[in-house]
Each structure stands twice: as C-alpha cells, then as structure tokens.
Coordinates of C-alpha atoms in Angstrom, one line a residue:
X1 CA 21.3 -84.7 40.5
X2 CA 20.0 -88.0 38.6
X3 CA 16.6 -86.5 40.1
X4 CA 16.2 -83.6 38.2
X5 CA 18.2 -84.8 35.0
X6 CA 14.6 -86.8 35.2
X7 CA 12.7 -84.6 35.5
X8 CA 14.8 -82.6 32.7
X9 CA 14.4 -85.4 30.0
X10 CA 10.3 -85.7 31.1
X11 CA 9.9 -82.4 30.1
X12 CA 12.0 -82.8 26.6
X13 CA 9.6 -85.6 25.9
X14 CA 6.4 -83.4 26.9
X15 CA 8.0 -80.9 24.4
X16 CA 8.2 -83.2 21.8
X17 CA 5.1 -84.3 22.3
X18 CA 3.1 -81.1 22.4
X19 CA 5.2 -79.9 18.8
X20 CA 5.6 -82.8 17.6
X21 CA 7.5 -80.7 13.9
X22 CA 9.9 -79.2 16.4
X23 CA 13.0 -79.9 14.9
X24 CA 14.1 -81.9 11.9
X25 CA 17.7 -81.8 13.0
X26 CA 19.7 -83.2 16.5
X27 CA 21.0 -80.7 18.6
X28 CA 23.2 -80.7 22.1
X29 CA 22.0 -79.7 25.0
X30 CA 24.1 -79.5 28.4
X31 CA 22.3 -80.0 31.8
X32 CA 23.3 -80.0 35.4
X33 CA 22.1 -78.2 38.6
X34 CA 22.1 -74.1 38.3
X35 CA 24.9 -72.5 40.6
X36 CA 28.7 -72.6 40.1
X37 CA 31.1 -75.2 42.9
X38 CA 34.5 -76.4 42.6
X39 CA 34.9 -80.2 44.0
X40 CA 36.2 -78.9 47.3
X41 CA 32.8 -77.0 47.7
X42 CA 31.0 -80.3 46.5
X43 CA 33.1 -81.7 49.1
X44 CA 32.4 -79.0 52.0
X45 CA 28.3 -79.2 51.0
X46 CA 28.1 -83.0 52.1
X47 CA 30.1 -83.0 54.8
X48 CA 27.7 -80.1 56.1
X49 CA 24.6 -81.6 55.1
X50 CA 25.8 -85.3 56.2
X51 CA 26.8 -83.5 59.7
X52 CA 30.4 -85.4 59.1
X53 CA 33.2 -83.6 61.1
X54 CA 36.2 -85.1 58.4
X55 CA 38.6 -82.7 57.4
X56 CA 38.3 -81.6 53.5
X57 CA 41.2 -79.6 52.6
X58 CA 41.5 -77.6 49.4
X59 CA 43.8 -78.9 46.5
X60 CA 44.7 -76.5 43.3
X61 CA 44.8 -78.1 39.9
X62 CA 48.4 -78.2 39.5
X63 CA 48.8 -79.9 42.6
X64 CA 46.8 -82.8 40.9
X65 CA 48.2 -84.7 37.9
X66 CA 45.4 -85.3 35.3
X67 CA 46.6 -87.0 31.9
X68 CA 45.3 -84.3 30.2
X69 CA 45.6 -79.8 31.0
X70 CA 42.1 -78.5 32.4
X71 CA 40.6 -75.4 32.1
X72 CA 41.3 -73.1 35.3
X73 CA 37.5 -72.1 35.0
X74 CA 35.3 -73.9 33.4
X75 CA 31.0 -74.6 33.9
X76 CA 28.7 -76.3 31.8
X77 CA 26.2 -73.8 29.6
X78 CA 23.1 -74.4 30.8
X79 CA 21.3 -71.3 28.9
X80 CA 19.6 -73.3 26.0
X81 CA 18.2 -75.9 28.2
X82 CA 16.7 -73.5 30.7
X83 CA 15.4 -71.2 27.4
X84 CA 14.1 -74.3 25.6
X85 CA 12.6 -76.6 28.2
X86 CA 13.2 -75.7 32.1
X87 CA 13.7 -72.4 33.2
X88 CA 13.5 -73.6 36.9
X89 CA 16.6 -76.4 37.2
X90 CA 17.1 -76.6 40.7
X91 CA 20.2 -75.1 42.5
X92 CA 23.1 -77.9 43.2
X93 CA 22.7 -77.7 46.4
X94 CA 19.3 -77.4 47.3
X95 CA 19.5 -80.5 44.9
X96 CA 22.6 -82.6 46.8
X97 CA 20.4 -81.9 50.1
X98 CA 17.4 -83.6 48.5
X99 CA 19.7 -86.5 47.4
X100 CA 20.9 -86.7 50.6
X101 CA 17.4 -86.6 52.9
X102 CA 16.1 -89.4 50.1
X103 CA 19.3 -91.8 51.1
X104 CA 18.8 -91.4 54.7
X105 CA 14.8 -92.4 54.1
X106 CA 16.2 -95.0 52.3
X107 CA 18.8 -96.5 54.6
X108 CA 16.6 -95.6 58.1

C-alpha cells in the first residue's frame, strides 16, 4: 500500500536525521505489507471488501505463460526493514481495506 510505503520512507528520513553518521555505504532494503497472499487471495480480498459478487477463479503458474520461470514460492524479506526502521508495517490486508474505504471517500 503506497500509504504505508510513506509512511515507511518518513521514518528512513527521521532515522537519518536523528543519526545523521549512520551509514557511509548504500544498502537495500525490501518493503511491502506484513502477511503472505498469492494474487488469487489479492483477488478474493477486494472482491470481499468491495462487496463485488464476480467470480475469481484460481489459476496455477503453469497454466500462465510468463516470458521468464517464477519461483513456486516466493515473498519479499521484510526483516531488515522491520529491525531497522518499522517494526509495525501494517498487515496487507488491513492495509488494502484502508485503500479501499479512502477511494470510496474519495469517489462519494
């Protein structure tokens, strides 16, 4: 959720600021929403938060040609983030509900 990747980079930048000799050298760090979903779930989550009665039906990944072989199982590290800077990233979906109860603000 672009919220929280906000709020994410805010506190990077309060880090920084706060110690300011942190680091001398770059470093990667992966962020995204705590909790584990496959795109079908991400599918299932909105349709039951947007209250849509569409049919989502499940698809494996070698029924879908990609250019390239994915991973069967595969989620972003979180774990230096969360150690470093935000031990409290929100869960996805508590997350895709807040997305989706801003839109509807939005759009009423």
């Amino acid at each position: 959720y672009a919220g929280d990747l906000a709020v994410g980079i805010m506190k990077i930048i309060e880090h920084f600021r706060q110690n300011p000799g942190w680091t001398t050298h770059p470093e990667i760090y992966h962020f995204c929403n705590t909790g584990v979903c496959s795109w079908y779930d991400f599918s299932r989550a909105i349709m039951e938060i947007s209250g849509s009665t569409c049919e989502i039906l499940p698809l494996s990944t070698e029924e879908y040609p990609l250019p390239a072989p994915r991973p069967a199982f595969s989620i972003m590290d979180t774990k230096k983030f969360r150690q470093q800077f935000w031990p409290g990233i929100p869960y996805w979906r508590t997350s895709l509900q807040c997305c989706y109860d801003k839109h509807q603000l939005r759009n009423n």
